[in-house]
Coordinates of C-alpha atoms in Angstrom, one line a residue:
X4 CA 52.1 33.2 6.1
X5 CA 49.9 36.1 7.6
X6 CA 48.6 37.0 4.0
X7 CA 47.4 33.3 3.5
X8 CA 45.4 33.7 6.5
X9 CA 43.9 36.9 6.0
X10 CA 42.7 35.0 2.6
X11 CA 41.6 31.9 4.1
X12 CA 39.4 34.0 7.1
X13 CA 38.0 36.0 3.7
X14 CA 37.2 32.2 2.2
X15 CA 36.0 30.9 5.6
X16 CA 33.6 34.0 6.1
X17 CA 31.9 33.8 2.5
X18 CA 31.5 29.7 3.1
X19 CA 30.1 30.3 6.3
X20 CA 27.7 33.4 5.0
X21 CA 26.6 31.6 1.7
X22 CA 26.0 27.7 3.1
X23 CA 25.6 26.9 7.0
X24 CA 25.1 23.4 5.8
X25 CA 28.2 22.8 3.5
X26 CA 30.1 24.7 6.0
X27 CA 29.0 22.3 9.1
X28 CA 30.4 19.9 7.2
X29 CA 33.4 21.0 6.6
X30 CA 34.3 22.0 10.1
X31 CA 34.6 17.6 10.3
X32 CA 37.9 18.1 7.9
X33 CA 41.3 18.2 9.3
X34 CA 42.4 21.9 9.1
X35 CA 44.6 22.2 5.8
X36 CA 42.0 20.6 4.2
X37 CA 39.1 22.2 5.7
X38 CA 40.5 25.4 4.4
X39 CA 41.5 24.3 0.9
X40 CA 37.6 23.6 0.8
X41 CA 36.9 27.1 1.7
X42 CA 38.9 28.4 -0.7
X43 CA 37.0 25.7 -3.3
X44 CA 33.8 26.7 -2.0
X45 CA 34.8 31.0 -2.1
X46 CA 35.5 30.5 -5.8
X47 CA 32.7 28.8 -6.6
X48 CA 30.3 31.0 -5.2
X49 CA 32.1 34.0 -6.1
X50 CA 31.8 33.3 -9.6
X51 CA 28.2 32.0 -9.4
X52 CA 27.2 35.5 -8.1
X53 CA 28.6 37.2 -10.9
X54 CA 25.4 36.6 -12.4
X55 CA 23.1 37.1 -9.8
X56 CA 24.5 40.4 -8.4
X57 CA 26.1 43.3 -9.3
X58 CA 29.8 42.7 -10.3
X59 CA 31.2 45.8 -8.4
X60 CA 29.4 44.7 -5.5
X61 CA 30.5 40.8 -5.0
X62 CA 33.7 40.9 -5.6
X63 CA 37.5 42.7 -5.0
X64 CA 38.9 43.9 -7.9
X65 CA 40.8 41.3 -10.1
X66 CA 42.8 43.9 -12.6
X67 CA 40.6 46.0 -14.1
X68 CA 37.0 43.8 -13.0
X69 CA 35.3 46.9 -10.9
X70 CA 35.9 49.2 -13.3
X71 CA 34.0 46.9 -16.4
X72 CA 31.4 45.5 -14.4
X73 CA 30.3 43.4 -17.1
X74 CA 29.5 39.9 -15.8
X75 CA 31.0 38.0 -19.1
X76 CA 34.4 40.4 -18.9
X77 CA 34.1 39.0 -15.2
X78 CA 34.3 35.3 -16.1
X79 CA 36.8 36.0 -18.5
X80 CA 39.2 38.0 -15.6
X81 CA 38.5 35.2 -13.4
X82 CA 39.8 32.7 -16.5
X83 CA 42.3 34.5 -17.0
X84 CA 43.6 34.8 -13.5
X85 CA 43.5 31.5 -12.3
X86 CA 45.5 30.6 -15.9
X87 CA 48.0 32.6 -14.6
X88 CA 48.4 31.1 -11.4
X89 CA 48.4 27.8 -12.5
X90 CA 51.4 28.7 -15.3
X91 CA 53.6 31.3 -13.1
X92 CA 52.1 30.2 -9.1
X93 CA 51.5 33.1 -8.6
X94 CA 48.0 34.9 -7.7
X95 CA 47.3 38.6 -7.8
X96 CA 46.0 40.4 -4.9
X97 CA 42.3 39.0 -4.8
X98 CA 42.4 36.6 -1.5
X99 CA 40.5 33.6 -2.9
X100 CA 43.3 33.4 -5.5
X101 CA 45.9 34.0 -2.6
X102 CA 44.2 31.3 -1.0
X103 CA 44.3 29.0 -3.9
X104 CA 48.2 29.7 -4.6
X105 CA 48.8 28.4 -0.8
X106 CA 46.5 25.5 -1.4
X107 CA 47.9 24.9 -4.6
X108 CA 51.3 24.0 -3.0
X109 CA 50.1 21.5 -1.0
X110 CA 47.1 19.4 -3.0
X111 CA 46.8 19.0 -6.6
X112 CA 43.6 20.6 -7.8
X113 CA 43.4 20.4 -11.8
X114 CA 42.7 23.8 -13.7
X115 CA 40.5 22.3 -15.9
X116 CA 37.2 21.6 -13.5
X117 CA 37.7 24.9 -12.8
X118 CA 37.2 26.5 -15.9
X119 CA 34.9 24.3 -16.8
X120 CA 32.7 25.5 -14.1
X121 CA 33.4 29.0 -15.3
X122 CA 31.7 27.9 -18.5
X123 CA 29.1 26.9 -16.3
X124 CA 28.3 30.0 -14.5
X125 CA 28.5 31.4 -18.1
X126 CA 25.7 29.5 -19.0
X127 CA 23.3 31.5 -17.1
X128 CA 24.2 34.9 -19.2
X129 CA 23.0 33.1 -22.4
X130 CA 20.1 29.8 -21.1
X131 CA 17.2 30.7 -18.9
X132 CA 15.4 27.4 -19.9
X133 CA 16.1 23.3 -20.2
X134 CA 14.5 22.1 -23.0
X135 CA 15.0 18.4 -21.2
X136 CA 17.2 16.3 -18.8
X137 CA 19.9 15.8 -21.0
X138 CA 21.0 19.8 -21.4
X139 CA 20.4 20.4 -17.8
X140 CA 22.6 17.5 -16.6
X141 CA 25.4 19.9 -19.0
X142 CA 25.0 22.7 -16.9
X143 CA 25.1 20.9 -13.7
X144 CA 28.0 18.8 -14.2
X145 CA 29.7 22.5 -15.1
X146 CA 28.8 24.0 -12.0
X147 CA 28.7 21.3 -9.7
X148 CA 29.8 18.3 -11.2
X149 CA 33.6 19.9 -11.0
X150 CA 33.3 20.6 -7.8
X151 CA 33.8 16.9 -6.9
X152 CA 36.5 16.9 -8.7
X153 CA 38.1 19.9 -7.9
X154 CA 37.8 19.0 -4.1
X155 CA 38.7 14.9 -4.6
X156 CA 42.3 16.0 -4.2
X157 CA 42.3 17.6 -1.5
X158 CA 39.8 14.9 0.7
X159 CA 42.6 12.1 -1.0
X160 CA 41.7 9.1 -3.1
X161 CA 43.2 6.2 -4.2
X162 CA 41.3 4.9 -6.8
X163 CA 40.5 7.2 -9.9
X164 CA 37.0 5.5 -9.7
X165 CA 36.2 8.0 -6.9
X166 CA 35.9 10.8 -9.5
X167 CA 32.7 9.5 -11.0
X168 CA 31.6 9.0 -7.4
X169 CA 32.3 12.8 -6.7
X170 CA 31.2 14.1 -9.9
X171 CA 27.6 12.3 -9.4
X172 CA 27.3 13.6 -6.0
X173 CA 28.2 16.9 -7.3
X174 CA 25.3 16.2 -9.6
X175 CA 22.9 15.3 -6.5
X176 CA 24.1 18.6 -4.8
X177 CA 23.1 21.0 -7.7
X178 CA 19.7 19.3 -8.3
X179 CA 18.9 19.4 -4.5
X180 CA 19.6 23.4 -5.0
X181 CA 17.4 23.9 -7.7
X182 CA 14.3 22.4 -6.6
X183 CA 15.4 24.3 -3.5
X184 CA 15.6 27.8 -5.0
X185 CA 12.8 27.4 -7.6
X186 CA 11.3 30.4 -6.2
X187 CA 14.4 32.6 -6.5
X188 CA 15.1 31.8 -10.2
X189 CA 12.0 32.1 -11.3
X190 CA 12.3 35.9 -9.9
X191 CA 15.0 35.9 -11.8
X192 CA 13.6 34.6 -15.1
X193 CA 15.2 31.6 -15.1
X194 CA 13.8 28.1 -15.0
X195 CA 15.6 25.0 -14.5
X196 CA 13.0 22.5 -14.4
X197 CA 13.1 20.6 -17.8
X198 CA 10.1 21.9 -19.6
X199 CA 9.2 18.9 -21.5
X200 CA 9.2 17.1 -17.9
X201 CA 6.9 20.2 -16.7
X202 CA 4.6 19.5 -20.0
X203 CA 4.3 16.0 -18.7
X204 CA 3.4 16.6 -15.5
X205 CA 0.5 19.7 -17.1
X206 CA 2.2 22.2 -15.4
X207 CA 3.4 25.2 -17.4
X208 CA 5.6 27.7 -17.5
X209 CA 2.9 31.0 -16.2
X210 CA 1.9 28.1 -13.5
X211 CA 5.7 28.6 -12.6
X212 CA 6.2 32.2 -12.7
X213 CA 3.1 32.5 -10.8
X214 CA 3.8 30.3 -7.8
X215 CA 1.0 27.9 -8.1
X216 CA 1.3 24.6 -6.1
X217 CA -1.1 22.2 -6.9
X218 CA -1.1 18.3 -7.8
X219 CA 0.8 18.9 -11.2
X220 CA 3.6 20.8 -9.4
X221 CA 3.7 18.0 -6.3
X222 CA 4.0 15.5 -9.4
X223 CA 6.8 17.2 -11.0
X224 CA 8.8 18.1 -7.8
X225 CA 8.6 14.4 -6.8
X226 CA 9.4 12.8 -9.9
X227 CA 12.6 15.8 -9.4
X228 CA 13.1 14.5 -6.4
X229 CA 13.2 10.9 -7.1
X230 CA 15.8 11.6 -10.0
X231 CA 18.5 14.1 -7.2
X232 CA 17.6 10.9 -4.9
X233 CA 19.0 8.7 -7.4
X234 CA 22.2 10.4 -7.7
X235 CA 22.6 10.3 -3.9
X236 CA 22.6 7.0 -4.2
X237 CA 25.0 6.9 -6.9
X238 CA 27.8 9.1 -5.1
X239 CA 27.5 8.1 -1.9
X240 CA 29.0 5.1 -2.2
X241 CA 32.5 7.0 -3.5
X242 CA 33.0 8.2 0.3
X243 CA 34.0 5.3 1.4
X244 CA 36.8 5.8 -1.4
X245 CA 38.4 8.6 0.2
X246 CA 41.1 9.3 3.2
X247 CA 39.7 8.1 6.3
X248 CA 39.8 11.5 7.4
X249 CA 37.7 13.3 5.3
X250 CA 34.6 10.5 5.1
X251 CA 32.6 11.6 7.8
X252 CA 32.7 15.6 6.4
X253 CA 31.7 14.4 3.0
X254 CA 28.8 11.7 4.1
X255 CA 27.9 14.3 6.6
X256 CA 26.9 17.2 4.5
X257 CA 25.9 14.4 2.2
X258 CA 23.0 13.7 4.5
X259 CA 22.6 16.9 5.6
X260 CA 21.9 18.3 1.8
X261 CA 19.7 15.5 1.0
X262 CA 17.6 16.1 3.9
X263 CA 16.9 19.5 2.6
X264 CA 14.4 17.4 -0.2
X265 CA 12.7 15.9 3.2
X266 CA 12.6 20.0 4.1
X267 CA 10.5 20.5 1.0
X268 CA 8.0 18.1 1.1
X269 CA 6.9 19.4 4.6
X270 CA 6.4 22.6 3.7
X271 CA 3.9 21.1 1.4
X272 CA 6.2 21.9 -1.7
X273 CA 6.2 25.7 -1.4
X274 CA 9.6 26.8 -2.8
X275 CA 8.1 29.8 -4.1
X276 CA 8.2 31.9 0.2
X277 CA 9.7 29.3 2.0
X278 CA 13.3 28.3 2.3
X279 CA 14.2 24.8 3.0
X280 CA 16.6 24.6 5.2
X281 CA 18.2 22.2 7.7
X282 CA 17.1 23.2 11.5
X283 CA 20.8 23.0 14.0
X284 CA 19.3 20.4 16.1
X285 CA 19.4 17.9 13.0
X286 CA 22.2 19.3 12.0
X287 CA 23.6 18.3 15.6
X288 CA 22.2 14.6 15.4
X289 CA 23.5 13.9 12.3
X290 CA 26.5 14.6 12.8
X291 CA 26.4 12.2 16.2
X292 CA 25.0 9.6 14.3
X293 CA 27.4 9.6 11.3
X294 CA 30.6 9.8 14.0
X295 CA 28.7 6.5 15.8
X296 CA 28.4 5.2 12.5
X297 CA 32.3 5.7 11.6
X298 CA 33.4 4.2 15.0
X299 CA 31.7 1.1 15.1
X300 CA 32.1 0.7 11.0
X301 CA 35.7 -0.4 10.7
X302 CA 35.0 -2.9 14.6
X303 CA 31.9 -4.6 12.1
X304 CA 34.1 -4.7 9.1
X305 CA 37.2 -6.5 10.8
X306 CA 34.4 -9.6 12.2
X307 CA 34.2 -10.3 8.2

């Protein structure tokens, strides 16, 4: 299958350029499944930055895509291309498609989540603000939400139950990346901070665009944070719900995500020139302790 490599090393290279974190994680999975998560993860931040970057310069051509380089007519080719592969199993030349049509043989990943998600990225054409809680948790069950979903089949499940599990850490994920990358949308004119939360807190929208950090913005971020931390704790749980084989990956960058709120908070809160991010030496720890953890788990369980 040496084309279904080349497009697997294509989904492996953008996962490893766009998240060291998610793809530490994933090099925990058993190797078809690691790269059906690639080729998850390729899609999903192919199509994400459609709206960030300039179409001609993120993506290969699906059909006619280069030639438009309008970002809606982009979410529309990719529509209409993974459509097609799902009705004739067939992908056209782009590789994260020929990825998916291997990966499509072998673990059932529903279409659906995945054009939901393209609604998602959509989204960002047409909102630049979140009038509260309620329209932002929309959006980031769209573009995160399926994700757990769209990768549950390939980590292996039993119970249906574990899809709420995956599509609250999925939630968990996304609002860990926004208070992460505050600094970047706001560059980019978008906010995704509730603003009746912000009004609360007496922190306003020029504060925002502005960079200010004072006690306002601390408030906000760790009410924020107390919320993402909420839904940590809500879809963690589902890991323990999944093929033995693919818990550790999953808890692991689990963890590793979360601790990117504990990143925040010592650099004093300054999303606006500083990137949190998750130094290798914890990255290394963690992922000692969680295997530790997983060893001695199932000896503790069998004493009960």
């Amino acid at each position: 299958m040496p084309r279904f490599s080349t497009a697997y090393e294509y989904c492996r290279q953008l996962t490893q350029r766009a998240s060291k974190t998610f793809y530490w994680g994933s090099l925990f999975l058993p190797q078809p499944k690691r790269q059906a998560v690639w080729a998850i993860y390729a899609f999903c931040r192919m199509v994400d930055d459609i709206v960030d970057e300039e179409v001609d310069s993120i993506t290969p051509a699906i059909g006619h895509l280069q030639e438009v380089g309008s970002p809606a007519r982009a979410i529309d080719d990719w529509r209409e291309a993974l459509t097609h592969l799902y009705e004739q199993g067939v992908a056209t030349g782009n590789p994260i498609l020929q990825a998916w049509e291997h990966m499509l043989e072998y673990y059932h990943v529903p279409l659906k989540p995945a054009l939901d998600l393209l609604s998602g990225v959509e989204m960002d054409l047409n909102q630049q603000r979140y009038l509260n809680f309620n329209e932002l948790y929309i959006y980031c069950y769209r573009v995160a939400g399926t994700v757990g979903l769209m990768t549950s089949p390939i980590f292996g499940y039993e119970n249906d139950e574990a899809l709420n599990y995956a599509v609250d850490l999925g939630i968990a994920l996304q609002l860990t990346n926004i208070l992460r990358d505050i600094g970047e949308d706001t560059r980019r004119n978008r906010i995704y901070l509730p603003l009746e939360e912000m009004t609360r807190f007496g922190y306003n929208e020029d504060d925002l665009m502005r960079g200010v950090i004072n006690d306002a913005f601390r408030g906000l971020l760790c009410f924020q944070m107390e919320r993402t931390d909420y839904y940590y704790q809500r879809g963690i749980p589902g890991v323990d719900l999944l093929d033995v084989d693919c818990r550790l990956a999953v808890r692991l960058s689990s963890t590793l995500y979360r601790c990117i709120l504990d990143r925040i908070c010592g650099n004093n809160f300054d999303v606006f020139t500083m990137r949190a991010s998750v130094p290798l030496q914890t990255k290394v720890r963690m992922a000692s302790t969680h295997w530790l953890m997983q060893q001695v788990d199932p000896y503790f369980k069998g004493l009960h």
